[in-house]
Short mmCIF file of C-alpha atoms and ligand atoms in Angstrom, two decimals:
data_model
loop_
_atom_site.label_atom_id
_atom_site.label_comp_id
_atom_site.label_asym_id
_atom_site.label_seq_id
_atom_site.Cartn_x
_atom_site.Cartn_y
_atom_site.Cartn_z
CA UNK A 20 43.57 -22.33 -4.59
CA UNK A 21 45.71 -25.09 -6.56
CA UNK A 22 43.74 -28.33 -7.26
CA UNK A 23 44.86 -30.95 -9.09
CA UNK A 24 41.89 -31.37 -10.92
CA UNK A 25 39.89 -34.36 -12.67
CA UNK A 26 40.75 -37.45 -12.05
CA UNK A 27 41.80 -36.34 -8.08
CA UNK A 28 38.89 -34.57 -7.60
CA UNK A 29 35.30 -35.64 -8.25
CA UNK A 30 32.71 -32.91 -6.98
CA UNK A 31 29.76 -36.09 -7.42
CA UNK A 32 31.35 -38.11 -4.33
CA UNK A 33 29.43 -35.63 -1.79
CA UNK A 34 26.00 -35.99 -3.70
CA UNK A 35 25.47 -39.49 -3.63
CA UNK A 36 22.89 -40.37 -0.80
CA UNK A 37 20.90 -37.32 0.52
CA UNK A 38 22.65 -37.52 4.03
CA UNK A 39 26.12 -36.92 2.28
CA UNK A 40 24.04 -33.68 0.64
CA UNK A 41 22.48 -32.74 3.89
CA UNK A 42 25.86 -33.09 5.29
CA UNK A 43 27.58 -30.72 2.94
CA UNK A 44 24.71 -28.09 2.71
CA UNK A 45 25.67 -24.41 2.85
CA UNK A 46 22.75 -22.79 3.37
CA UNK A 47 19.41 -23.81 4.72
CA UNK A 48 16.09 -22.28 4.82
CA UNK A 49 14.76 -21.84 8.55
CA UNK A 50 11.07 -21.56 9.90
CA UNK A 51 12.78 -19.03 12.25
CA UNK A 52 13.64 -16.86 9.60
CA UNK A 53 10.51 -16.21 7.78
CA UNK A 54 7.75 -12.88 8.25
CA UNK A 55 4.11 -13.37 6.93
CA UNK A 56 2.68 -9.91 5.85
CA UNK A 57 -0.95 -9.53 6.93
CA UNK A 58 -3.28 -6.83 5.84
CA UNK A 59 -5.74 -5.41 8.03
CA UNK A 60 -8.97 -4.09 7.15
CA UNK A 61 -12.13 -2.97 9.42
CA UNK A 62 -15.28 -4.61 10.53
CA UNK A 63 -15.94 -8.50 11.72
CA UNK A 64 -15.69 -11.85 10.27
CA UNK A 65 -14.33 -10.19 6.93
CA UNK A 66 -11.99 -12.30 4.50
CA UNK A 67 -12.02 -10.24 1.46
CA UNK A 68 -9.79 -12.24 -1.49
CA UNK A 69 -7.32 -10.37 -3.03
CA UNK A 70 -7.84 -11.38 -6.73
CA UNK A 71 -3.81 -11.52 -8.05
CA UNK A 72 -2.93 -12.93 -4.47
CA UNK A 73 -4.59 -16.26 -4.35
CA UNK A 74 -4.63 -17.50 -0.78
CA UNK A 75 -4.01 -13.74 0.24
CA UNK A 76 -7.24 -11.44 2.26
CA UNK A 77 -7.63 -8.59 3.69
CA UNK A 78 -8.89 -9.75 7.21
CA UNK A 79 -10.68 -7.75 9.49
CA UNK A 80 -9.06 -7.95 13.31
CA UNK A 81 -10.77 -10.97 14.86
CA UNK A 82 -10.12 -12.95 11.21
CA UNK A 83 -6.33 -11.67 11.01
CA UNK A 84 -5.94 -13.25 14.65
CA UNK A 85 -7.05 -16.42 12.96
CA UNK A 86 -4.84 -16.32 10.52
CA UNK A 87 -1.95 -15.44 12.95
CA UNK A 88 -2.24 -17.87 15.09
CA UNK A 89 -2.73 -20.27 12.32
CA UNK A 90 1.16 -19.43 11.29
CA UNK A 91 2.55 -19.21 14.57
CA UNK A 92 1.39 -22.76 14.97
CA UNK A 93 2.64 -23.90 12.36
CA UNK A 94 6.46 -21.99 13.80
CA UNK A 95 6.35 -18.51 11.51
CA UNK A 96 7.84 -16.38 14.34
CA UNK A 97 6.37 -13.15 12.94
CA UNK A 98 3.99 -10.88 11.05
CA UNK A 99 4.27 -7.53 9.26
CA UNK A 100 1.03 -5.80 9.33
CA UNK A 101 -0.57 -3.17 6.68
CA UNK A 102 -3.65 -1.64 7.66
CA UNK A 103 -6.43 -0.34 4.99
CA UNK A 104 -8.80 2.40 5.98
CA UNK A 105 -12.42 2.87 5.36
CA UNK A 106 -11.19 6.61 4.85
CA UNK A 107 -8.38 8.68 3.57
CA UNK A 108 -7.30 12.22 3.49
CA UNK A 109 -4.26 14.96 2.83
CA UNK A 110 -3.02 14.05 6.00
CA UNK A 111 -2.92 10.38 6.36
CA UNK A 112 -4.46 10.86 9.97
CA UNK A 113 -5.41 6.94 10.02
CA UNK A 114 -2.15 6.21 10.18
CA UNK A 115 -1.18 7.54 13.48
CA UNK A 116 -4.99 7.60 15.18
CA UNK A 117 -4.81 6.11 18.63
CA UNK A 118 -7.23 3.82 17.00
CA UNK A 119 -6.18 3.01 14.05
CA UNK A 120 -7.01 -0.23 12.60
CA UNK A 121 -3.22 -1.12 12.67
CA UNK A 122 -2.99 0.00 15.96
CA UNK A 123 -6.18 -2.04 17.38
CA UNK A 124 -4.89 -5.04 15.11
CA UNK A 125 -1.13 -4.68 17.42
CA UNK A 126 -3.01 -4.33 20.67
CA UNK A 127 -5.20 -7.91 19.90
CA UNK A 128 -2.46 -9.71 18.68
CA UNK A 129 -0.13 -8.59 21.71
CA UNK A 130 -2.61 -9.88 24.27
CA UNK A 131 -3.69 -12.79 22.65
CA UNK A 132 -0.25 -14.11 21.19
CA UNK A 133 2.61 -12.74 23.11
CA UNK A 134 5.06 -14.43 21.79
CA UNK A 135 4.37 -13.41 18.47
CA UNK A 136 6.30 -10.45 17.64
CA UNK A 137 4.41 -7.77 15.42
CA UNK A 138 6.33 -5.77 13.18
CA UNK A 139 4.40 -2.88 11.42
CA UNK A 140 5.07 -1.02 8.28
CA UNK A 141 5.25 2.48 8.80
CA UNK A 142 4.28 4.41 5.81
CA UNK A 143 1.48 7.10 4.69
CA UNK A 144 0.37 5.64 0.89
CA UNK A 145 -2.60 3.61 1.88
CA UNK A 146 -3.87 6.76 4.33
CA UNK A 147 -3.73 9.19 1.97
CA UNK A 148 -6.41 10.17 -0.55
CA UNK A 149 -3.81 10.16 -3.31
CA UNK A 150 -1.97 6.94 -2.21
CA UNK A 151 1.29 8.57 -2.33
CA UNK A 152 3.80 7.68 0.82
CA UNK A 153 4.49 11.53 1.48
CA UNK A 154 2.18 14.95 1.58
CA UNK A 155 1.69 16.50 -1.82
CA UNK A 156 2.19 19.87 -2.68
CA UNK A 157 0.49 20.90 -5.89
CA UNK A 158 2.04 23.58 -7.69
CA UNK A 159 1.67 24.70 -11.67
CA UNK A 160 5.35 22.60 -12.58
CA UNK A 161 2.75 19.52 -10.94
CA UNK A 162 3.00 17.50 -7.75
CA UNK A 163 5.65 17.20 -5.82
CA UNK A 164 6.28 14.90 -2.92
CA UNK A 165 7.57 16.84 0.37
CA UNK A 166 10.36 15.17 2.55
CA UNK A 167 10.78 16.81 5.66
CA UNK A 168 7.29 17.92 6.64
CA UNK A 169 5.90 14.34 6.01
CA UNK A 170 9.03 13.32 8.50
CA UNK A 171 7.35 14.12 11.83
CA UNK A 172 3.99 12.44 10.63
CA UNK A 173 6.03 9.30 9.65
CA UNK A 174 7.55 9.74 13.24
CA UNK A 175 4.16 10.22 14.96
CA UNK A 176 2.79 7.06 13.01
CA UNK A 177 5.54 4.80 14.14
CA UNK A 178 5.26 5.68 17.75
CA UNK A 179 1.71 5.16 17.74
CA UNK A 180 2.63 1.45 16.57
CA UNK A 181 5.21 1.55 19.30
CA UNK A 182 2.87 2.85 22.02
CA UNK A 183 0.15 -0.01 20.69
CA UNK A 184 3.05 -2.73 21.89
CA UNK A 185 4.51 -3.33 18.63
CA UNK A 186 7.78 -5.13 19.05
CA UNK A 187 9.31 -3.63 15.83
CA UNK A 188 8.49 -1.27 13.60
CA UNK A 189 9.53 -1.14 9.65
CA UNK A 190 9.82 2.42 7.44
CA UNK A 191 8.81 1.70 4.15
CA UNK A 192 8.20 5.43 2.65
CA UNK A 193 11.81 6.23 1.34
CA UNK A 194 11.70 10.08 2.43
CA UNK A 195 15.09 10.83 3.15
CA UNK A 196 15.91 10.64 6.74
CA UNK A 197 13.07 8.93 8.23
CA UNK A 198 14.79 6.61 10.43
CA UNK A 199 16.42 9.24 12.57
CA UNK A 200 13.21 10.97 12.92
CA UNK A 201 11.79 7.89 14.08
CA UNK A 202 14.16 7.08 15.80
CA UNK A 203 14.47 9.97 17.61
CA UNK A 204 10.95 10.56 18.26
CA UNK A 205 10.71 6.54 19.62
CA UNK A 206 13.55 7.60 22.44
CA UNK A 207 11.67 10.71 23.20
CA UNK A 208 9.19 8.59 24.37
CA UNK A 209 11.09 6.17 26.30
CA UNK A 210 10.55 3.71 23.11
CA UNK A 211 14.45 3.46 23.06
CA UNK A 212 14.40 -0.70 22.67
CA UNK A 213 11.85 -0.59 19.78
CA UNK A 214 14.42 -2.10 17.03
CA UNK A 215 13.90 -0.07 13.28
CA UNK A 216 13.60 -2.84 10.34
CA UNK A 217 14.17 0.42 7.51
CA UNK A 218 13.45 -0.81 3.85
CA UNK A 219 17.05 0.94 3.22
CA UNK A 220 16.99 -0.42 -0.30
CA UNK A 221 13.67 -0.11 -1.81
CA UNK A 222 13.57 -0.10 -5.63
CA UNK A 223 10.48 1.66 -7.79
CA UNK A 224 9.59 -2.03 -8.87
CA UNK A 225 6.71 -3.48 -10.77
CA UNK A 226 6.95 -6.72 -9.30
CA UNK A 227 4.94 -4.65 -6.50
CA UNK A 228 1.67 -4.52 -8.86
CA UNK A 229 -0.72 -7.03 -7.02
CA UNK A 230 0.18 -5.80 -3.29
CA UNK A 231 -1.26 -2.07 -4.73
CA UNK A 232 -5.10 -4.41 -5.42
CA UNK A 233 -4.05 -5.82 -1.78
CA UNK A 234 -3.42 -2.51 0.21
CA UNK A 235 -5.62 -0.31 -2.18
CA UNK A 236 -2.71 2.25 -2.18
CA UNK A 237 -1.78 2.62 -6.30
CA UNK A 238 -0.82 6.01 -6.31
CA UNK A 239 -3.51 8.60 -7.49
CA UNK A 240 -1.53 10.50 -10.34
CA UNK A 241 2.40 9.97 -11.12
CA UNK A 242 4.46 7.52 -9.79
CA UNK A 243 6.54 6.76 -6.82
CA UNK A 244 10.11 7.32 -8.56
CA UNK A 245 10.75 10.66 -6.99
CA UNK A 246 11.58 8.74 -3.78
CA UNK A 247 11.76 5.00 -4.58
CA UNK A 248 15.32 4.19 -6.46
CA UNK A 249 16.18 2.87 -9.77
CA UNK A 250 16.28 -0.45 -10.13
CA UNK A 251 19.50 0.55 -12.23
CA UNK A 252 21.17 1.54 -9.23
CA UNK A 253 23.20 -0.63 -7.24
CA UNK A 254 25.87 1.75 -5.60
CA UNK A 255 23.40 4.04 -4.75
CA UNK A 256 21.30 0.61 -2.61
CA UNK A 257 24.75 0.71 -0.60
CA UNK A 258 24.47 4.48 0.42
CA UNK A 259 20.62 4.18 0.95
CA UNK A 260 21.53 1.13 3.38
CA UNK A 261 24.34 2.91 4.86
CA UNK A 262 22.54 6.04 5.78
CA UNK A 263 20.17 4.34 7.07
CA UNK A 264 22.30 2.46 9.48
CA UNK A 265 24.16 5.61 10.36
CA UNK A 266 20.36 7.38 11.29
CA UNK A 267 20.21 4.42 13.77
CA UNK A 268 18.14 0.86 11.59
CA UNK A 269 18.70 -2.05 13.44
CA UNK A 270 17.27 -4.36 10.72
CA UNK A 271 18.08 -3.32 6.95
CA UNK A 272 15.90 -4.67 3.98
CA UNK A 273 16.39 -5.05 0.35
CA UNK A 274 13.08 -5.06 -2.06
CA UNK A 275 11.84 -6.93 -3.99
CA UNK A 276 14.70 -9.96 -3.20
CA UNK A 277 14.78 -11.97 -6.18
CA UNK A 278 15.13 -9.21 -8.59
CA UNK A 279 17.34 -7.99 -6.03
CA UNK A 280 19.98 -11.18 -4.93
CA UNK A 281 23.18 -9.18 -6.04
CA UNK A 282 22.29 -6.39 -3.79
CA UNK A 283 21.39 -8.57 -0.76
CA UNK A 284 24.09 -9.52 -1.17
CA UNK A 285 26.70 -6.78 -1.15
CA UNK A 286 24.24 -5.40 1.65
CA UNK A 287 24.96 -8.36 3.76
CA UNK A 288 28.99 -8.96 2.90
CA UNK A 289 29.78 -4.58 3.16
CA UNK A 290 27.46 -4.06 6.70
CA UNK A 291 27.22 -7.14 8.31
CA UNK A 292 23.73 -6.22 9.86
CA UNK A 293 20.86 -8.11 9.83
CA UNK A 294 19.56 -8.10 6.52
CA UNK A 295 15.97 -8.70 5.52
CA UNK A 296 14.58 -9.50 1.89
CA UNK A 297 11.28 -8.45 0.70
CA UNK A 298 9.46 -11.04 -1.23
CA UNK A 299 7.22 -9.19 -2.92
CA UNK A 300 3.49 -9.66 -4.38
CA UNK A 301 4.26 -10.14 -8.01
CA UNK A 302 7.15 -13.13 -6.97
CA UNK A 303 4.35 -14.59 -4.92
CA UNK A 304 1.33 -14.26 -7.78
CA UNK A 305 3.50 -15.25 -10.94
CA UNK A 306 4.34 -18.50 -8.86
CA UNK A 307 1.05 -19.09 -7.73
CA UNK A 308 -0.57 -18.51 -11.38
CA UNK A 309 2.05 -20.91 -13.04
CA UNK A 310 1.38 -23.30 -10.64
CA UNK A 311 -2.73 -23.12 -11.17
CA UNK A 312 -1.66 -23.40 -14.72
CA UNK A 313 0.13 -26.66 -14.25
CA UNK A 314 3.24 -25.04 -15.73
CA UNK A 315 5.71 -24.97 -12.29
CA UNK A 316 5.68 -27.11 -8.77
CA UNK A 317 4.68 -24.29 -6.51
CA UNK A 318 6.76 -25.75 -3.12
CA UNK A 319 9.55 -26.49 -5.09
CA UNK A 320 9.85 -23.50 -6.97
CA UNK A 321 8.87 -21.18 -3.59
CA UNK A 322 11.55 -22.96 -1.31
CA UNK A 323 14.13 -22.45 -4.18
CA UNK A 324 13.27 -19.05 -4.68
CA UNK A 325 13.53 -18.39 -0.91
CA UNK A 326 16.69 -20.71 -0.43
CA UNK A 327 18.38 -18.10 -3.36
CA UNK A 328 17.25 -15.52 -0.91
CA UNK A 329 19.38 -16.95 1.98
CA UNK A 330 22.17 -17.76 0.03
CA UNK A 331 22.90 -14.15 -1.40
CA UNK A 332 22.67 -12.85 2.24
CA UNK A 333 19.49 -12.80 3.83
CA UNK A 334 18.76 -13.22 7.53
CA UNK A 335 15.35 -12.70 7.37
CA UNK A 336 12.61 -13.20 4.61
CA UNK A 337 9.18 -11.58 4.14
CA UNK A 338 7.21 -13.95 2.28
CA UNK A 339 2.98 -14.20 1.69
CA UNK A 340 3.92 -17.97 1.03
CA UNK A 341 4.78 -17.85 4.65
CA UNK A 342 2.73 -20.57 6.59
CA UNK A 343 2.95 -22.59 3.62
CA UNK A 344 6.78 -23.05 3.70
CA UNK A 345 6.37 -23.38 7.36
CA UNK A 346 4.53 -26.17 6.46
CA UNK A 347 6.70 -27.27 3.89
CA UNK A 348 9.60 -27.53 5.87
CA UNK A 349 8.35 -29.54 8.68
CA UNK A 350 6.62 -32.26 6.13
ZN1 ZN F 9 4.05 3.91 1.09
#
């Protein structure tokens, strides 16, 4: 590119009236676009506040329908659901029970809202006594997180979501080939259009602190770094999101997304796929407890948070601020 430069050229003509900005905007955000995590709990007419996620609960079945609905209205296309158990053990067996509170929460929303698709995280951390996302094997060197044999449970678990009618399901452990196990295991059972949304790029972050109070899942001793990556690593994203698009993810996310935007997006310009971003709990709570402070606009600093989302490469954002921006952007 050769331009001429000042005087010839005067960026400010195209932001004069806000239809000359509409007219030249690159990137929008999209009601279409967004995914409201929900977290399930059991029992009836419970609505239990998650204390760092104001405006967040864990809902018991009939109360998440409410809240569902209460989106979809309002246009948010989708919700990711997280289940929390009354009881957990070595074996995360509430993950994949026939009637799992996950799996009861798919089967209510899928008759009562069929046009709202249900995605459902697939993972073992909040089913398992010591919250991590894998089975343990204790030794005298300490714990250790095992990969393959906590494949076919992460398998089973995702196929029970499958065989409950949900219309996607989402892998959020990080074991090492878990989407071709699921995969696999989802065509077995004639599950072959079941679309994968893998977190390929999940980072050991600490912007994930409040969602641990939300899904009760901190991890019981040590830490989740032996399978989550570095947030130092950005090359290493790329071959996380390209083996997990060779093992067969239809859907590829990055989180958390705005500590993340430079790896959205190289995700987005090397692949091409559809590429999701992760807004995670601490983006939504430090936004929400400026705001209660007076310190920040909440809407404007959420849709411009969101917008920077889009704009480095993301097709599809998970956001608790969900029905809000729906909201938002229909005002
Ligand atoms: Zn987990």
């Amino acid at each position: 590119m050769n331009l001429p430069g000042f005087p010839v050229q005067r960026p400010r003509r195209l932001r004069q009236s806000a239809a000359l900005r509409q007219l030249v905007c690159e990137t929008r955000l999209d009601i279409a676009q967004l995914v409201l995590p929900l977290f399930v709990r059991g029992g009836r007419k419970v609505r239990r506040p998650i204390g760092a996620m104001p405006g967040v609960f864990q809902l018991s079945p009939d109360e998440l329908l409410h809240e569902a609905a209460r989106a979809h209205a309002l246009g948010v296309p989708a919700v990711l659901l997280f289940g929390i158990p009354d009881r957990k053990d070595a074996k995360a067996s509430g993950a994949y029970a026939v009637n799992g509170l996950v799996q009861q929460a798919v089967r209510l929303l899928k008759r009562e809202l069929p046009e709202l698709l249900v995605i459902t995280d697939v993972c073992l951390c909040e089913y398992m006594e010591h919250g991590h996302c894998g089975l343990v094997q204790r030794g005298k060197s300490g714990a250790r997180i095992l990969n393959d044999p906590t494949l076919k449970l992460l398998a089973r678990t995702a196929a029970s979501h499958a065989e409950a009618g949900a219309d996607l399901v989402a892998p959020s452990d990080m074991m090492d080939g878990r989407v071709r196990a699921i995969r696999t295991e989802l065509d077995r059972l004639g599950f072959t259009e079941t679309p994968i949304m893998a977190y390929a790029a999940k980072f050991a972050s600490a912007f994930y602190g409040p969602f641990r109070e939300a899904a009760e899942s901190a991890p019981k001793f040590g830490d989740r770094r032996s399978y989550q990556m570095d947030p130092a690593n950005a090359a290493e994203a790329l071959r996380e999101v390209a083996l997990d698009i060779q093992e067969g993810a239809d859907i590829v996310m990055v989180k958390p997304a705005l500590a993340c935007l430079d790896i959205l997006h190289r995700v987005k310009t090397q692949f091409g796929y559809p590429t999701a971003a992760y807004a995670v709990s601490a983006e939504y709570s430090m936004v929400k407890a400026a705001a209660m402070n007076g310190w920040i606009d909440e809407r404007a600093v959420t849709l411009e948070s969101l917008l920077a989302m889009r704009r480095a490469g993301a097709d599809i954002i998970i956001t608790y601020a969900a029905a809000d921006v729906a909201r938002w952007l229909k005002e």
